[in-house]
């Protein structure tokens, strides 16, 4: 029987806002890597509210910074400056690679994507955008149009967007194998631009690891080749770090640093403020300066959100999270590969750091969405929350808060192992 919460959901919420699980989970409390539902059952959180709770639920330093800021001033609008806004902008300029320097703050990843695309179009005076298939960039009309992922699209699309191949080695669109393929997926962009645009593009937009797409992780040369092609056609590189940013992929602060390419613009959201609503776009100064009209975001740069982000970055630095994430990510993915020996439905385990995807398949790599859902249910019963993604809804996403401890990784692996055993013969 549906719970009272499920009944209210059906009555008052858009059904398009799909929740996980047939019996939706209602969370009421969180601390560190643990959350509690409305019945009092506790879970080890291995999804972090879509890679957003980066330094743990109710992190004391973040909570204190937000409360302290509220006591001083909770809102200014962008008609006035506030001190944390300037502090965060300066910090992002120093953390990001290359010449990225000027920020615009918003409330969500979607708005930050809009800002980046408009900036690129103003700067280059071109309209065409190259986006990657299987990519996800948000829910506005423009961001949905940039999204090369059918289940998240409906109705009309903005003109001026063309979709390049991604680096999906497990299901290579060219039916080749890396490295013998010579990274044909990235090289194909040249012909795509020549045949489907007027030859001058405003930007290539891409996630270093495709999040909603199912943690598709392109080969090492992918971005050097693709960004070079984009630049030769006048395009800027907009790197969507909404999921991969801020230590998530381990070793570095940003996902793209694994590929050794410097973006012209970067887009942030999710993990930057540990759950406070935030979007940020950072650009090279001359690109930001090309936006000559006025623009405003009433809540963008909100001092409480800015304080949350500053405190989150402080925790990341103090705990050297890029290094910690690399170590915990290795421990988790080694454990998952080991699990694969007895759970053959785990077709691929991929990603970087604590951004680990498990592609769930049957014979001949057939996507197994039903098994993925069954696994999530089983994991929930065992007391672990994981997410899912992928064009076919068959990729489990394991992305705990970055502060997860060794003991918690081992606990997650043990519980996920039991969940595997429950469903592997289905
Ligand atoms: N880009 C990426 C890579 C994302 O994963 C998301 C959100 N899932 C967005 C943009 C949009 O962010 P938001 O939901 O905050 O608008």
Short mmCIF file of C-alpha atoms and ligand atoms in Angstrom, two decimals:
data_model
loop_
_atom_site.label_atom_id
_atom_site.label_comp_id
_atom_site.label_asym_id
_atom_site.label_seq_id
_atom_site.Cartn_x
_atom_site.Cartn_y
_atom_site.Cartn_z
CA UNK A 1 0.00 0.00 0.00
CA UNK A 2 1.27 3.49 -0.88
CA UNK A 3 2.51 5.52 2.10
CA UNK A 4 0.83 8.81 3.05
CA UNK A 5 3.87 10.54 1.52
CA UNK A 6 3.51 8.70 -1.79
CA UNK A 7 -0.16 9.63 -1.89
CA UNK A 8 0.65 13.32 -1.36
CA UNK A 9 3.38 13.07 -3.98
CA UNK A 10 0.89 11.69 -6.50
CA UNK A 11 -1.65 14.36 -5.64
CA UNK A 12 0.51 17.48 -5.43
CA UNK A 13 3.77 17.00 -7.34
CA UNK A 14 4.57 16.84 -11.04
CA UNK A 15 5.02 13.18 -11.94
CA UNK A 16 7.98 14.21 -14.13
CA UNK A 17 9.87 14.83 -10.88
CA UNK A 18 10.67 11.15 -10.57
CA UNK A 19 11.89 9.84 -7.25
CA UNK A 20 13.93 6.67 -6.77
CA UNK A 21 12.19 3.49 -5.49
CA UNK A 22 8.57 2.40 -5.96
CA UNK A 23 8.04 3.29 -2.30
CA UNK A 24 9.72 6.73 -2.19
CA UNK A 25 12.27 7.41 0.49
CA UNK A 26 11.51 10.35 2.78
CA UNK A 27 14.69 11.61 4.43
CA UNK A 28 14.50 13.59 7.64
CA UNK A 29 18.02 13.69 9.06
CA UNK A 30 21.64 13.50 8.01
CA UNK A 31 24.97 13.48 9.77
CA UNK A 32 28.32 12.79 8.14
CA UNK A 33 27.79 9.92 5.69
CA UNK A 34 24.56 8.70 7.32
CA UNK A 35 20.96 9.67 6.65
CA UNK A 36 17.75 8.64 8.38
CA UNK A 37 14.33 8.20 6.85
CA UNK A 38 10.97 9.09 8.33
CA UNK A 39 10.60 5.60 9.83
CA UNK A 40 13.91 5.95 11.68
CA UNK A 41 15.85 3.53 9.43
CA UNK A 42 19.46 4.60 8.91
CA UNK A 43 21.42 4.38 5.66
CA UNK A 44 25.00 4.83 4.58
CA UNK A 45 24.65 7.52 1.93
CA UNK A 46 26.56 6.53 -1.20
CA UNK A 47 24.88 9.06 -3.47
CA UNK A 48 25.16 12.35 -1.54
CA UNK A 49 21.98 13.85 -2.99
CA UNK A 50 23.40 13.58 -6.53
CA UNK A 51 27.09 14.20 -5.73
CA UNK A 52 26.21 17.33 -3.79
CA UNK A 53 26.75 16.60 -0.10
CA UNK A 54 30.50 16.77 -0.62
CA UNK A 55 31.86 17.23 2.90
CA UNK A 56 29.15 15.26 4.72
CA UNK A 57 25.65 15.93 6.02
CA UNK A 58 25.39 18.67 8.63
CA UNK A 59 29.11 19.30 8.41
CA UNK A 60 29.74 21.39 11.57
CA UNK A 61 32.02 23.93 9.85
CA UNK A 62 29.53 24.52 7.03
CA UNK A 63 26.54 24.69 9.38
CA UNK A 64 28.33 27.16 11.63
CA UNK A 65 29.40 29.37 8.70
CA UNK A 66 25.82 29.47 7.37
CA UNK A 67 24.27 30.22 10.78
CA UNK A 68 26.84 32.88 11.49
CA UNK A 69 26.16 34.54 8.12
CA UNK A 70 22.37 34.44 8.64
CA UNK A 71 22.83 36.24 11.94
CA UNK A 72 24.63 39.05 10.10
CA UNK A 73 22.85 39.42 6.75
CA UNK A 74 20.99 36.75 4.81
CA UNK A 75 20.29 38.53 1.54
CA UNK A 76 21.66 41.47 -0.42
CA UNK A 77 20.78 40.84 -4.13
CA UNK A 78 23.39 41.55 -6.76
CA UNK A 79 22.60 45.28 -6.60
CA UNK A 80 24.98 45.35 -3.63
CA UNK A 81 28.22 43.56 -3.01
CA UNK A 82 28.74 41.30 -0.06
CA UNK A 83 32.02 40.20 1.43
CA UNK A 84 31.64 36.37 1.08
CA UNK A 85 30.69 36.84 -2.60
CA UNK A 86 33.98 38.58 -3.32
CA UNK A 87 35.91 36.10 -1.20
CA UNK A 88 34.48 33.10 -3.06
CA UNK A 89 35.03 34.70 -6.48
CA UNK A 90 38.67 35.36 -5.61
CA UNK A 91 39.11 31.83 -4.31
CA UNK A 92 37.59 30.24 -7.42
CA UNK A 93 39.89 32.33 -9.61
CA UNK A 94 42.90 31.03 -7.71
CA UNK A 95 41.72 27.37 -7.62
CA UNK A 96 40.77 27.00 -11.29
CA UNK A 97 43.34 26.18 -13.97
CA UNK A 98 44.65 28.62 -16.59
CA UNK A 99 43.41 32.16 -17.00
CA UNK A 100 39.89 31.68 -15.61
CA UNK A 101 39.14 34.71 -13.49
CA UNK A 102 35.68 36.31 -13.57
CA UNK A 103 32.63 34.68 -11.95
CA UNK A 104 28.88 34.95 -12.20
CA UNK A 105 26.88 33.29 -9.41
CA UNK A 106 23.41 31.79 -9.77
CA UNK A 107 21.19 29.29 -7.93
CA UNK A 108 21.63 26.15 -9.99
CA UNK A 109 23.74 24.32 -12.50
CA UNK A 110 21.18 25.02 -15.20
CA UNK A 111 21.50 28.77 -14.80
CA UNK A 112 25.27 28.54 -14.72
CA UNK A 113 25.15 26.62 -18.03
CA UNK A 114 22.91 29.31 -19.52
CA UNK A 115 25.43 31.94 -18.42
CA UNK A 116 28.32 30.06 -19.99
CA UNK A 117 26.57 29.53 -23.33
CA UNK A 118 25.44 33.17 -23.56
CA UNK A 119 28.97 34.34 -22.68
CA UNK A 120 30.51 32.15 -25.39
CA UNK A 121 28.02 33.37 -27.98
CA UNK A 122 28.57 37.05 -27.08
CA UNK A 123 32.34 36.62 -27.18
CA UNK A 124 32.64 34.67 -30.43
CA UNK A 125 29.62 36.23 -32.14
CA UNK A 126 28.84 32.70 -33.33
CA UNK A 127 25.74 30.71 -32.45
CA UNK A 128 26.65 27.06 -32.98
CA UNK A 129 27.30 24.88 -29.96
CA UNK A 130 28.77 21.39 -30.11
CA UNK A 131 27.49 19.23 -27.29
CA UNK A 132 28.18 15.55 -26.60
CA UNK A 133 25.74 12.70 -26.98
CA UNK A 134 24.74 11.20 -23.60
CA UNK A 135 25.59 14.55 -21.93
CA UNK A 136 23.30 16.27 -19.44
CA UNK A 137 23.37 20.02 -18.80
CA UNK A 138 20.18 20.94 -16.96
CA UNK A 139 16.47 21.58 -17.29
CA UNK A 140 15.85 24.98 -18.95
CA UNK A 141 14.83 24.92 -22.62
CA UNK A 142 18.41 25.67 -23.67
CA UNK A 143 20.01 23.25 -21.18
CA UNK A 144 17.56 20.50 -22.16
CA UNK A 145 18.45 21.16 -25.79
CA UNK A 146 22.15 20.77 -24.98
CA UNK A 147 21.35 17.46 -23.33
CA UNK A 148 22.06 14.57 -25.72
CA UNK A 149 20.12 12.14 -23.61
CA UNK A 150 16.63 11.25 -24.87
CA UNK A 151 14.80 10.38 -21.59
CA UNK A 152 15.42 13.95 -20.35
CA UNK A 153 14.14 15.63 -23.51
CA UNK A 154 10.59 16.41 -24.55
CA UNK A 155 9.16 18.67 -27.21
CA UNK A 156 10.94 21.45 -29.03
CA UNK A 157 14.64 22.10 -29.06
CA UNK A 158 16.68 25.29 -29.42
CA UNK A 159 18.34 25.67 -32.83
CA UNK A 160 22.11 25.94 -33.25
CA UNK A 161 23.17 22.82 -31.35
CA UNK A 162 24.88 19.81 -32.90
CA UNK A 163 25.78 16.59 -31.08
CA UNK A 164 29.19 14.97 -31.25
CA UNK A 165 30.13 11.44 -30.22
CA UNK A 166 31.24 10.91 -26.64
CA UNK A 167 34.06 8.62 -25.55
CA UNK A 168 31.96 5.63 -24.55
CA UNK A 169 34.50 2.80 -24.83
CA UNK A 170 32.20 0.14 -23.32
CA UNK A 171 29.72 0.75 -26.16
CA UNK A 172 31.98 2.26 -28.81
CA UNK A 173 29.86 4.00 -31.45
CA UNK A 174 32.47 2.95 -34.04
CA UNK A 175 32.62 -0.66 -32.80
CA UNK A 176 36.35 -0.34 -32.24
CA UNK A 177 38.65 -0.91 -29.28
CA UNK A 178 40.92 1.60 -27.55
CA UNK A 179 43.74 2.39 -28.33
CA UNK A 180 43.59 0.80 -31.81
CA UNK A 181 40.61 3.07 -32.56
CA UNK A 182 42.90 6.15 -32.59
CA UNK A 183 40.14 7.88 -30.60
CA UNK A 184 37.87 8.03 -33.67
CA UNK A 185 35.02 9.36 -31.46
CA UNK A 186 36.90 12.60 -30.76
CA UNK A 187 38.27 12.96 -34.30
CA UNK A 188 34.76 12.68 -35.78
CA UNK A 189 34.00 16.16 -34.43
CA UNK A 190 35.90 17.74 -37.33
CA UNK A 191 33.48 16.27 -39.85
CA UNK A 192 30.50 17.01 -37.62
CA UNK A 193 31.38 20.73 -37.57
CA UNK A 194 32.08 20.80 -41.31
CA UNK A 195 28.85 19.05 -42.26
CA UNK A 196 26.29 20.32 -39.76
CA UNK A 197 27.32 23.93 -38.92
CA UNK A 198 28.42 27.01 -40.87
CA UNK A 199 31.99 26.18 -39.92
CA UNK A 200 32.37 28.70 -37.06
CA UNK A 201 31.25 27.55 -33.63
CA UNK A 202 30.79 29.42 -30.37
CA UNK A 203 31.72 26.53 -28.11
CA UNK A 204 32.16 22.88 -27.35
CA UNK A 205 30.43 22.03 -24.09
CA UNK A 206 31.23 18.79 -22.28
CA UNK A 207 31.35 17.10 -18.89
CA UNK A 208 34.77 15.49 -18.24
CA UNK A 209 32.90 12.39 -16.98
CA UNK A 210 29.27 12.28 -18.07
CA UNK A 211 27.24 12.17 -14.87
CA UNK A 212 23.60 11.52 -15.69
CA UNK A 213 24.92 9.68 -18.76
CA UNK A 214 26.25 6.95 -16.47
CA UNK A 215 29.79 8.03 -15.58
CA UNK A 216 31.05 7.59 -19.11
CA UNK A 217 34.77 8.26 -18.85
CA UNK A 218 36.48 9.11 -22.14
CA UNK A 219 39.99 7.89 -23.04
CA UNK A 220 43.02 10.01 -22.04
CA UNK A 221 43.46 11.75 -25.42
CA UNK A 222 39.78 12.58 -25.92
CA UNK A 223 39.67 16.18 -24.72
CA UNK A 224 43.01 17.25 -26.22
CA UNK A 225 41.76 16.12 -29.65
CA UNK A 226 38.19 17.43 -29.29
CA UNK A 227 39.14 20.82 -27.80
CA UNK A 228 41.79 21.35 -30.48
CA UNK A 229 39.19 20.73 -33.20
CA UNK A 230 36.71 23.09 -31.50
CA UNK A 231 39.33 25.84 -31.17
CA UNK A 232 40.40 25.50 -34.81
CA UNK A 233 36.78 26.32 -35.70
CA UNK A 234 36.70 29.39 -33.47
CA UNK A 235 35.01 27.68 -30.51
CA UNK A 236 35.63 28.05 -26.80
CA UNK A 237 35.70 25.05 -24.46
CA UNK A 238 33.01 25.16 -21.77
CA UNK A 239 33.74 22.51 -19.17
CA UNK A 240 30.67 21.44 -17.21
CA UNK A 241 32.13 20.49 -13.81
CA UNK A 242 28.75 20.38 -12.07
CA UNK A 243 29.31 16.73 -11.07
CA UNK A 244 33.07 16.32 -11.51
CA UNK A 245 34.17 19.52 -9.74
CA UNK A 246 35.67 20.02 -6.30
CA UNK A 247 37.70 16.91 -5.54
CA UNK A 248 35.02 14.44 -6.66
CA UNK A 249 37.32 12.66 -9.14
CA UNK A 250 40.32 12.50 -6.79
CA UNK A 251 43.90 13.81 -7.11
CA UNK A 252 42.75 17.20 -8.47
CA UNK A 253 40.06 19.76 -7.64
CA UNK A 254 38.52 19.50 -11.12
CA UNK A 255 37.73 16.57 -13.36
CA UNK A 256 39.18 18.08 -16.53
CA UNK A 257 42.63 18.25 -14.90
CA UNK A 258 42.91 14.49 -15.46
CA UNK A 259 42.84 15.20 -19.21
CA UNK A 260 45.37 18.07 -19.13
CA UNK A 261 43.19 20.60 -20.97
CA UNK A 262 42.51 24.20 -19.86
CA UNK A 263 38.90 25.30 -20.41
CA UNK A 264 37.86 28.82 -21.46
CA UNK A 265 34.85 28.66 -19.16
CA UNK A 266 33.93 26.35 -16.31
CA UNK A 267 30.52 25.67 -14.77
CA UNK A 268 29.99 24.63 -11.16
CA UNK A 269 27.06 23.77 -8.88
CA UNK A 270 26.23 20.76 -6.65
CA UNK A 271 29.24 19.91 -4.42
CA UNK A 272 30.64 23.45 -4.25
CA UNK A 273 28.37 24.47 -1.37
CA UNK A 274 27.60 21.07 0.24
CA UNK A 275 23.87 21.35 -0.53
CA UNK A 276 23.21 25.09 -0.39
CA UNK A 277 21.71 26.02 -3.79
CA UNK A 278 24.50 27.37 -5.97
CA UNK A 279 25.58 27.79 -9.56
CA UNK A 280 28.78 29.46 -10.70
CA UNK A 281 30.29 30.23 -14.08
CA UNK A 282 33.92 31.29 -14.35
CA UNK A 283 35.43 32.68 -17.53
CA UNK A 284 38.58 34.22 -18.91
CA UNK A 285 38.25 38.00 -18.27
CA UNK A 286 37.86 38.97 -21.92
CA UNK A 287 35.02 36.46 -22.31
CA UNK A 288 33.17 37.76 -19.24
CA UNK A 289 33.71 41.32 -20.48
CA UNK A 290 31.94 40.49 -23.77
CA UNK A 291 28.60 40.44 -21.91
CA UNK A 292 27.85 44.13 -22.36
CA UNK A 293 24.13 44.14 -21.50
CA UNK A 294 22.99 44.18 -17.86
CA UNK A 295 22.13 40.94 -16.10
CA UNK A 296 20.95 40.15 -12.62
CA UNK A 297 20.30 37.12 -10.43
CA UNK A 298 18.34 38.12 -7.33
CA UNK A 299 19.59 35.20 -5.26
CA UNK A 300 22.87 34.61 -7.11
CA UNK A 301 25.78 35.32 -4.79
CA UNK A 302 23.54 35.04 -1.74
CA UNK A 303 25.79 35.59 1.30
CA UNK A 304 24.59 32.47 3.15
CA UNK A 305 25.26 30.28 0.12
CA UNK A 306 28.62 31.96 -0.41
CA UNK A 307 29.51 31.30 3.25
CA UNK A 308 28.55 27.64 2.79
CA UNK A 309 30.80 27.37 -0.26
CA UNK A 310 33.75 29.08 1.44
CA UNK A 311 33.43 26.72 4.42
CA UNK A 312 33.10 23.69 2.10
CA UNK A 313 36.30 24.64 0.25
CA UNK A 314 38.06 25.17 3.60
CA UNK A 315 37.15 21.64 4.70
CA UNK A 316 38.35 20.28 1.34
CA UNK A 317 41.68 22.01 1.80
CA UNK A 318 42.12 21.15 5.49
CA UNK A 319 41.39 17.47 4.88
CA UNK A 320 43.29 17.34 1.56
CA UNK A 321 40.22 15.78 -0.02
CA UNK A 322 41.64 15.36 -3.55
CA UNK A 323 44.19 12.94 -2.07
CA UNK A 324 41.73 11.28 0.30
CA UNK A 325 39.20 10.79 -2.50
CA UNK A 326 41.82 9.16 -4.75
CA UNK A 327 42.61 6.65 -1.97
CA UNK A 328 38.98 5.96 -0.99
CA UNK A 329 37.94 5.78 -4.65
CA UNK A 330 40.59 3.16 -5.34
CA UNK A 331 39.52 1.13 -2.32
CA UNK A 332 35.87 1.32 -3.42
CA UNK A 333 36.44 0.49 -7.09
CA UNK A 334 38.91 -2.33 -6.30
CA UNK A 335 36.22 -3.78 -4.02
CA UNK A 336 33.55 -3.43 -6.70
CA UNK A 337 35.74 -5.11 -9.34
CA UNK A 338 36.24 -7.96 -6.87
CA UNK A 339 32.49 -8.19 -6.44
CA UNK A 340 32.17 -8.46 -10.20
CA UNK A 341 33.83 -11.91 -10.01
CA UNK A 342 30.68 -13.31 -8.39
CA UNK A 343 28.16 -10.84 -9.90
CA UNK A 344 28.55 -11.13 -13.64
CA UNK A 345 25.79 -8.59 -14.23
CA UNK A 346 28.34 -5.91 -13.37
CA UNK A 347 29.45 -5.42 -16.97
CA UNK A 348 31.73 -2.44 -16.39
CA UNK A 349 33.04 -0.57 -13.35
CA UNK A 350 34.33 2.88 -14.32
CA UNK A 351 34.89 6.47 -13.31
CA UNK A 352 37.47 8.30 -11.25
CA UNK A 353 37.84 8.97 -7.52
CA UNK A 354 34.49 8.72 -5.76
CA UNK A 355 32.51 8.93 -8.99
CA UNK A 356 32.10 5.23 -9.73
CA UNK A 357 29.61 3.75 -12.17
CA UNK A 358 28.59 0.12 -12.53
CA UNK A 359 26.96 -0.76 -15.85
CA UNK A 360 24.39 -3.50 -15.25
CA UNK A 361 23.96 -5.91 -18.15
CA UNK A 362 22.78 -9.36 -19.18
CA UNK A 363 24.11 -11.60 -21.97
CA UNK A 364 25.82 -9.72 -24.79
CA UNK A 365 26.00 -6.45 -22.80
CA UNK A 366 22.21 -6.04 -23.02
CA UNK A 367 21.30 -3.14 -20.68
CA UNK A 368 19.40 -4.47 -17.64
CA UNK A 369 17.34 -1.58 -16.22
CA UNK A 370 15.09 -3.96 -14.22
CA UNK A 371 18.10 -5.51 -12.51
CA UNK A 372 19.46 -2.03 -11.75
CA UNK A 373 16.22 -1.07 -10.01
CA UNK A 374 16.16 -4.40 -8.15
CA UNK A 375 19.74 -3.81 -7.02
CA UNK A 376 18.89 -0.34 -5.71
CA UNK A 377 15.97 -1.78 -3.75
CA UNK A 378 18.17 -4.54 -2.34
CA UNK A 379 20.87 -2.01 -1.38
CA UNK A 380 18.22 0.10 0.34
CA UNK A 381 17.15 -2.93 2.36
CA UNK A 382 20.78 -3.53 3.30
CA UNK A 383 21.02 0.10 4.41
CA UNK A 384 22.96 1.71 1.55
CA UNK A 385 21.75 4.38 -0.88
CA UNK A 386 23.19 4.44 -4.39
CA UNK A 387 22.01 6.35 -7.47
CA UNK A 388 21.46 5.40 -11.07
CA UNK A 389 21.89 6.91 -14.51
CA UNK A 390 22.67 6.03 -18.10
CA UNK A 391 20.68 6.36 -21.29
CA UNK A 392 19.16 2.94 -20.64
CA UNK A 393 18.75 3.44 -16.87
CA UNK A 394 21.23 0.63 -16.21
CA UNK A 395 24.18 2.33 -14.53
CA UNK A 396 24.48 2.33 -10.75
CA UNK A 397 26.19 5.43 -9.39
CA UNK A 398 28.31 5.13 -6.27
CA UNK A 399 29.22 8.62 -5.06
CA UNK A 400 29.42 8.96 -1.28
CA UNK A 401 30.38 12.22 0.44
CA UNK A 402 34.10 12.82 -0.14
CA UNK A 403 34.82 12.55 3.58
CA UNK A 404 33.90 8.84 3.66
CA UNK A 405 36.26 6.82 5.87
CA UNK A 406 38.05 3.54 5.11
CA UNK A 407 35.73 1.69 7.52
CA UNK A 408 32.67 3.16 5.79
CA UNK A 409 33.98 2.14 2.35
CA UNK A 410 34.40 -1.41 3.65
CA UNK A 411 30.93 -1.33 5.20
CA UNK A 412 29.45 -0.10 1.89
CA UNK A 413 31.24 -2.86 -0.02
CA UNK A 414 29.99 -5.53 2.35
CA UNK A 415 26.40 -4.30 2.13
CA UNK A 416 26.54 -3.82 -1.64
CA UNK A 417 27.93 -7.37 -1.87
CA UNK A 418 24.90 -8.68 0.02
CA UNK A 419 22.63 -6.65 -2.30
CA UNK A 420 24.38 -8.25 -5.31
CA UNK A 421 23.77 -11.72 -3.91
CA UNK A 422 20.08 -10.93 -3.51
CA UNK A 423 19.59 -10.01 -7.17
CA UNK A 424 22.24 -11.79 -9.22
CA UNK A 425 20.00 -14.71 -10.20
CA UNK A 426 17.04 -12.56 -11.25
N1 LIG B 1 25.24 19.88 -15.57
C1 LIG B 1 25.41 18.65 -15.06
C2 LIG B 1 26.61 17.87 -15.49
C3 LIG B 1 24.51 18.11 -14.15
O1 LIG B 1 24.69 16.88 -13.67
C4 LIG B 1 23.40 18.89 -13.75
C5 LIG B 1 22.40 18.37 -12.73
N2 LIG B 1 22.24 17.01 -12.65
C6 LIG B 1 23.26 20.17 -14.30
C7 LIG B 1 24.20 20.63 -15.19
C8 LIG B 1 22.11 21.04 -13.89
O2 LIG B 1 22.22 21.41 -12.57
P1 LIG B 1 20.91 21.82 -11.70
O3 LIG B 1 20.09 20.59 -11.51
O4 LIG B 1 21.51 22.39 -10.45
O5 LIG B 1 20.20 22.88 -12.50
#
